Amino acid sequence: MNVAYCIDENYVRHAAVSVRSLCNNYEEDLDIWIVSSDDLSDVAMKWLKAAVDGSDSRIHFANVIDARKGVGVSTMRSVARVTEAMYLRFHLGDILPSDGGNCVYVDADTLFTSPGLQDLAKVKLERELLGAVRDVGCRRLSDFGGLPGIERLPRRVVDAPYFNSGLLVLRPEVWRRMQVKDRCYEYLASVAERRFPDQDALNFVAAGQWYRLNKRYNYLMGSRLDNRAHQDLSKAVMIHAAGPWKFWDSGFPSGARKDLYLTLEASLADMI
């Protein structure tokens, strides 16, 4: 199965840790794609190659030659540090192999904590543009004042569920045929407000046309599995630090998630 991460130099180490956690929990070989808009440094390449060392998985590097610059980042303080690398996921239809199978996109601020990603290869996307997990904060397109541009959507979907774009199941040939990349950029050009820009664009384009995955594939409430009463990360396939605090931040709470991240990071550092 093909799994993609879209990053810039700022997120290399975090992506490497996520890839390592993925390889530790996947029972078969993977083709892992690192997608960026610029060439990564030699140090970055060492980190990412070390992440698959000792596994049966292969790592590939791809540059997006038509990456759009100046699209803008979020105006929300809690999201503003996310760079324009977030838009690289729009290009996955052009980058990933078209073999008729499902591909998976994963954010870099994630940790795989149990097997199960292989189940996503079996998800049947028929009329849907993608598969994703419903967001836990913004639950509907009409939440938080409404998705920018929501007035242009059919009324039957304005209260439809809103998904988190930290894990996506997609078929590249479908994204090309349905012009997902161009439609996402057209959407962003049509709205002035920047909330969760890449996520809002994908939700606008795929409104009413996405497959809802079980929350364990993109577990957004990791604190429920990592607290004084419960410490069982294996109930999730992947845990996503989707909020303003990331696993590597000093402000992220101590516990099993932070320990796992730091352990994996240290093991990779020893390999460099």
GROMACS .gro file of C-alpha atoms in nm:
model
  272
    1MET     CA    1   0.000   0.000   0.000
    2ASN     CA    2   0.112   0.356  -0.071
    3VAL     CA    3   0.123   0.596   0.224
    4ALA     CA    4   0.209   0.964   0.181
    5TYR     CA    5   0.333   1.241   0.407
    6CYS     CA    6   0.344   1.601   0.283
    7ILE     CA    7   0.607   1.804   0.467
    8ASP     CA    8   0.868   2.076   0.459
    9GLU     CA    9   1.201   2.086   0.640
   10ASN     CA   10   1.032   2.198   0.964
   11TYR     CA   11   0.845   1.870   1.004
   12VAL     CA   12   1.109   1.621   0.891
   13ARG     CA   13   1.195   1.483   1.235
   14HIS     CA   14   0.829   1.452   1.334
   15ALA     CA   15   0.742   1.277   1.007
   16ALA     CA   16   1.032   1.036   1.062
   17VAL     CA   17   0.899   0.946   1.406
   18SER     CA   18   0.551   0.887   1.262
   19VAL     CA   19   0.694   0.671   0.982
   20ARG     CA   20   0.891   0.467   1.236
   21SER     CA   21   0.579   0.410   1.446
   22LEU     CA   22   0.395   0.305   1.129
   23CYS     CA   23   0.662   0.054   1.030
   24ASN     CA   24   0.660  -0.087   1.383
   25ASN     CA   25   0.287  -0.157   1.358
   26TYR     CA   26   0.240  -0.265   0.998
   27GLU     CA   27   0.256  -0.634   0.915
   28GLU     CA   28   0.338  -0.601   0.545
   29ASP     CA   29   0.568  -0.390   0.331
   30LEU     CA   30   0.470  -0.033   0.247
   31ASP     CA   31   0.564   0.223  -0.014
   32ILE     CA   32   0.605   0.543   0.186
   33TRP     CA   33   0.607   0.871  -0.007
   34ILE     CA   34   0.762   1.187   0.130
   35VAL     CA   35   0.618   1.477  -0.068
   36SER     CA   36   0.771   1.826  -0.050
   37SER     CA   37   0.789   2.138  -0.264
   38ASP     CA   38   1.166   2.182  -0.225
   39ASP     CA   39   1.462   1.949  -0.198
   40LEU     CA   40   1.514   1.831   0.158
   41SER     CA   41   1.852   1.863   0.327
   42ASP     CA   42   2.096   1.574   0.359
   43VAL     CA   43   2.025   1.557   0.732
   44ALA     CA   44   1.651   1.536   0.662
   45MET     CA   45   1.705   1.251   0.418
   46LYS     CA   46   1.906   1.062   0.681
   47TRP     CA   47   1.625   1.091   0.934
   48LEU     CA   48   1.361   0.973   0.691
   49LYS     CA   49   1.567   0.683   0.556
   50ALA     CA   50   1.648   0.573   0.911
   51ALA     CA   51   1.273   0.560   0.982
   52VAL     CA   52   1.229   0.258   0.751
   53ASP     CA   53   1.562   0.094   0.831
   54GLY     CA   54   1.516  -0.269   0.933
   55SER     CA   55   1.162  -0.289   0.794
   56ASP     CA   56   1.036  -0.428   0.464
   57SER     CA   57   0.901  -0.087   0.362
   58ARG     CA   58   1.043   0.137   0.091
   59ILE     CA   59   1.070   0.515   0.102
   60HIS     CA   60   1.029   0.744  -0.199
   61PHE     CA   61   1.083   1.118  -0.233
   62ALA     CA   62   0.875   1.337  -0.462
   63ASN     CA   63   0.882   1.710  -0.529
   64VAL     CA   64   0.569   1.899  -0.627
   65ILE     CA   65   0.686   2.110  -0.919
   66ASP     CA   66   0.364   2.309  -0.949
   67ALA     CA   67   0.319   2.391  -0.578
   68ARG     CA   68   0.125   2.714  -0.535
   69LYS     CA   69   0.297   2.987  -0.335
   70GLY     CA   70   0.132   3.270  -0.146
   71VAL     CA   71  -0.199   3.092  -0.089
   72GLY     CA   72  -0.179   3.193   0.276
   73VAL     CA   73  -0.194   3.017   0.611
   74SER     CA   74  -0.462   3.018   0.877
   75THR     CA   75  -0.553   3.342   1.050
   76MET     CA   76  -0.647   3.142   1.360
   77ARG     CA   77  -0.379   3.173   1.626
   78SER     CA   78  -0.389   2.803   1.721
   79VAL     CA   79  -0.331   2.693   1.360
   80ALA     CA   80  -0.112   2.973   1.225
   81ARG     CA   81   0.216   2.781   1.262
   82VAL     CA   82   0.106   2.526   1.000
   83THR     CA   83   0.290   2.625   0.682
   84GLU     CA   84   0.177   2.620   0.320
   85ALA     CA   85   0.312   2.263   0.300
   86MET     CA   86  -0.042   2.168   0.408
   87TYR     CA   87  -0.156   2.230   0.050
   88LEU     CA   88   0.075   1.964  -0.093
   89ARG     CA   89  -0.188   1.700  -0.015
   90PHE     CA   90  -0.402   1.851  -0.293
   91HIS     CA   91  -0.138   1.721  -0.538
   92LEU     CA   92  -0.148   1.355  -0.433
   93GLY     CA   93  -0.355   1.258  -0.736
   94ASP     CA   94  -0.059   1.362  -0.953
   95ILE     CA   95   0.211   1.208  -0.732
   96LEU     CA   96   0.093   0.869  -0.609
   97PRO     CA   97   0.079   0.557  -0.832
   98SER     CA   98  -0.251   0.483  -1.001
   99ASP     CA   99  -0.283   0.106  -0.966
  100GLY     CA  100  -0.654   0.095  -0.889
  101GLY     CA  101  -0.594   0.056  -0.517
  102ASN     CA  102  -0.643   0.284  -0.221
  103CYS     CA  103  -0.366   0.516  -0.105
  104VAL     CA  104  -0.344   0.680   0.236
  105TYR     CA  105  -0.233   1.029   0.333
  106VAL     CA  106  -0.112   1.088   0.691
  107ASP     CA  107  -0.024   1.408   0.879
  108ALA     CA  108   0.321   1.422   1.038
  109ASP     CA  109   0.192   1.497   1.391
  110THR     CA  110   0.073   1.141   1.434
  111LEU     CA  111   0.177   0.818   1.606
  112PHE     CA  112   0.071   0.467   1.505
  113THR     CA  113  -0.002   0.264   1.816
  114SER     CA  114  -0.146  -0.065   1.688
  115PRO     CA  115  -0.182  -0.265   1.364
  116GLY     CA  116  -0.482  -0.201   1.143
  117LEU     CA  117  -0.385   0.046   0.873
  118GLN     CA  118  -0.400  -0.239   0.622
  119ASP     CA  119  -0.779  -0.241   0.667
  120LEU     CA  120  -0.795   0.085   0.475
  121ALA     CA  121  -0.684  -0.093   0.159
  122LYS     CA  122  -1.023  -0.268   0.165
  123VAL     CA  123  -1.237   0.045   0.198
  124LYS     CA  124  -1.462   0.066  -0.105
  125LEU     CA  125  -1.475   0.417  -0.240
  126GLU     CA  126  -1.754   0.407  -0.496
  127ARG     CA  127  -1.904   0.752  -0.540
  128GLU     CA  128  -1.693   0.904  -0.262
  129LEU     CA  129  -1.390   1.123  -0.330
  130LEU     CA  130  -1.215   1.013  -0.013
  131GLY     CA  131  -1.238   0.837   0.321
  132ALA     CA  132  -1.177   1.023   0.648
  133VAL     CA  133  -1.269   1.047   1.016
  134ARG     CA  134  -1.521   1.301   1.137
  135ASP     CA  135  -1.362   1.593   1.321
  136VAL     CA  136  -1.421   1.620   1.696
  137GLY     CA  137  -1.419   1.999   1.720
  138CYS     CA  138  -1.589   2.117   1.405
  139ARG     CA  139  -1.854   1.848   1.372
  140ARG     CA  140  -2.061   1.988   1.086
  141LEU     CA  141  -2.004   2.209   0.785
  142SER     CA  142  -2.228   2.466   0.954
  143ASP     CA  143  -2.029   2.475   1.283
  144PHE     CA  144  -1.810   2.769   1.393
  145GLY     CA  145  -2.019   3.011   1.190
  146GLY     CA  146  -2.016   2.783   0.889
  147LEU     CA  147  -1.757   2.672   0.639
  148PRO     CA  148  -1.645   2.978   0.438
  149GLY     CA  149  -1.838   2.965   0.112
  150ILE     CA  150  -2.104   2.733   0.258
  151GLU     CA  151  -2.376   2.944   0.096
  152ARG     CA  152  -2.266   2.803  -0.242
  153LEU     CA  153  -2.331   2.442  -0.137
  154PRO     CA  154  -2.665   2.264  -0.189
  155ARG     CA  155  -2.890   2.304   0.116
  156ARG     CA  156  -2.904   1.926   0.162
  157VAL     CA  157  -2.537   1.920   0.267
  158VAL     CA  158  -2.494   2.240   0.474
  159ASP     CA  159  -2.539   2.044   0.799
  160ALA     CA  160  -2.343   1.742   0.676
  161PRO     CA  161  -2.053   1.606   0.886
  162TYR     CA  162  -1.714   1.776   0.859
  163PHE     CA  163  -1.401   1.557   0.844
  164ASN     CA  164  -1.047   1.593   0.972
  165SER     CA  165  -0.789   1.585   0.693
  166GLY     CA  166  -0.509   1.431   0.904
  167LEU     CA  167  -0.574   1.091   0.748
  168LEU     CA  168  -0.727   1.047   0.404
  169VAL     CA  169  -0.798   0.740   0.196
  170LEU     CA  170  -0.797   0.822  -0.174
  171ARG     CA  171  -0.760   0.684  -0.523
  172PRO     CA  172  -0.525   0.903  -0.728
  173GLU     CA  173  -0.698   0.840  -1.059
  174VAL     CA  174  -1.029   0.955  -0.910
  175TRP     CA  175  -0.870   1.273  -0.773
  176ARG     CA  176  -0.729   1.351  -1.117
  177ARG     CA  177  -1.055   1.278  -1.296
  178MET     CA  178  -1.256   1.487  -1.049
  179GLN     CA  179  -0.995   1.767  -1.057
  180VAL     CA  180  -0.967   1.774  -0.677
  181LYS     CA  181  -0.644   1.977  -0.678
  182ASP     CA  182  -0.773   2.254  -0.903
  183ARG     CA  183  -1.109   2.269  -0.727
  184CYS     CA  184  -0.940   2.304  -0.387
  185TYR     CA  185  -0.725   2.594  -0.507
  186GLU     CA  186  -1.026   2.755  -0.676
  187TYR     CA  187  -1.214   2.733  -0.349
  188LEU     CA  188  -0.932   2.900  -0.155
  189ALA     CA  189  -0.911   3.176  -0.414
  190SER     CA  190  -1.284   3.239  -0.373
  191VAL     CA  191  -1.289   3.292   0.007
  192ALA     CA  192  -1.111   3.553   0.214
  193GLU     CA  193  -1.134   3.374   0.549
  194ARG     CA  194  -0.863   3.124   0.646
  195ARG     CA  195  -0.973   2.888   0.926
  196PHE     CA  196  -0.834   2.542   0.854
  197PRO     CA  197  -0.745   2.618   0.492
  198ASP     CA  198  -0.654   2.276   0.345
  199GLN     CA  199  -0.920   2.101   0.550
  200ASP     CA  200  -1.192   2.351   0.463
  201ALA     CA  201  -1.105   2.324   0.093
  202LEU     CA  202  -1.128   1.945   0.094
  203ASN     CA  203  -1.453   1.953   0.292
  204PHE     CA  204  -1.602   2.199   0.043
  205VAL     CA  205  -1.501   1.990  -0.258
  206ALA     CA  206  -1.605   1.658  -0.100
  207ALA     CA  207  -1.920   1.784   0.076
  208GLY     CA  208  -2.162   1.491   0.094
  209GLN     CA  209  -1.917   1.275  -0.104
  210TRP     CA  210  -1.688   1.116   0.153
  211TYR     CA  211  -1.673   0.783   0.331
  212ARG     CA  212  -1.676   0.797   0.710
  213LEU     CA  213  -1.403   0.587   0.874
  214ASN     CA  214  -1.399   0.457   1.230
  215LYS     CA  215  -1.239   0.708   1.467
  216ARG     CA  216  -0.963   0.463   1.564
  217TYR     CA  217  -0.784   0.529   1.233
  218ASN     CA  218  -0.738   0.898   1.319
  219TYR     CA  219  -0.791   0.917   1.694
  220LEU     CA  220  -0.830   1.284   1.779
  221MET     CA  221  -0.900   1.251   2.151
  222GLY     CA  222  -0.577   1.084   2.257
  223SER     CA  223  -0.612   1.206   2.615
  224ARG     CA  224  -0.898   0.958   2.659
  225LEU     CA  225  -0.648   0.675   2.613
  226ASP     CA  226  -0.369   0.840   2.811
  227ASN     CA  227  -0.469   0.966   3.156
  228ARG     CA  228  -0.467   0.862   3.522
  229ALA     CA  229  -0.755   0.622   3.469
  230HIS     CA  230  -0.660   0.475   3.130
  231GLN     CA  231  -0.333   0.415   2.949
  232ASP     CA  232  -0.409   0.194   2.651
  233LEU     CA  233  -0.295   0.350   2.325
  234SER     CA  234  -0.362   0.024   2.139
  235LYS     CA  235  -0.732   0.109   2.117
  236ALA     CA  236  -0.633   0.348   1.839
  237VAL     CA  237  -0.458   0.259   1.515
  238MET     CA  238  -0.323   0.613   1.488
  239ILE     CA  239  -0.327   0.899   1.740
  240HIS     CA  240  -0.326   1.250   1.600
  241ALA     CA  241  -0.201   1.552   1.797
  242ALA     CA  242  -0.437   1.778   1.607
  243GLY     CA  243  -0.449   2.059   1.861
  244PRO     CA  244  -0.204   2.345   1.919
  245TRP     CA  245   0.018   2.128   2.143
  246LYS     CA  246   0.219   1.855   1.971
  247PHE     CA  247   0.386   1.545   2.115
  248TRP     CA  248   0.725   1.720   2.106
  249ASP     CA  249   0.612   2.045   2.270
  250SER     CA  250   0.708   2.117   2.630
  251GLY     CA  251   0.344   2.202   2.696
  252PHE     CA  252   0.217   1.862   2.581
  253PRO     CA  253   0.108   1.658   2.886
  254SER     CA  254   0.337   1.386   3.015
  255GLY     CA  255   0.217   1.032   2.959
  256ALA     CA  256   0.229   0.736   2.724
  257ARG     CA  257   0.194   0.942   2.404
  258LYS     CA  258   0.480   1.177   2.481
  259ASP     CA  259   0.696   0.889   2.608
  260LEU     CA  260   0.637   0.696   2.286
  261TYR     CA  261   0.728   0.994   2.071
  262LEU     CA  262   1.047   1.068   2.265
  263THR     CA  263   1.152   0.702   2.266
  264LEU     CA  264   1.112   0.674   1.889
  265GLU     CA  265   1.287   1.006   1.832
  266ALA     CA  266   1.581   0.898   2.047
  267SER     CA  267   1.611   0.563   1.867
  268LEU     CA  268   1.625   0.740   1.531
  269ALA     CA  269   1.878   0.994   1.655
  270ASP     CA  270   2.103   0.705   1.755
  271MET     CA  271   2.087   0.574   1.399
  272ILE     CA  272   2.184   0.900   1.228
   0.00000   0.00000   0.00000
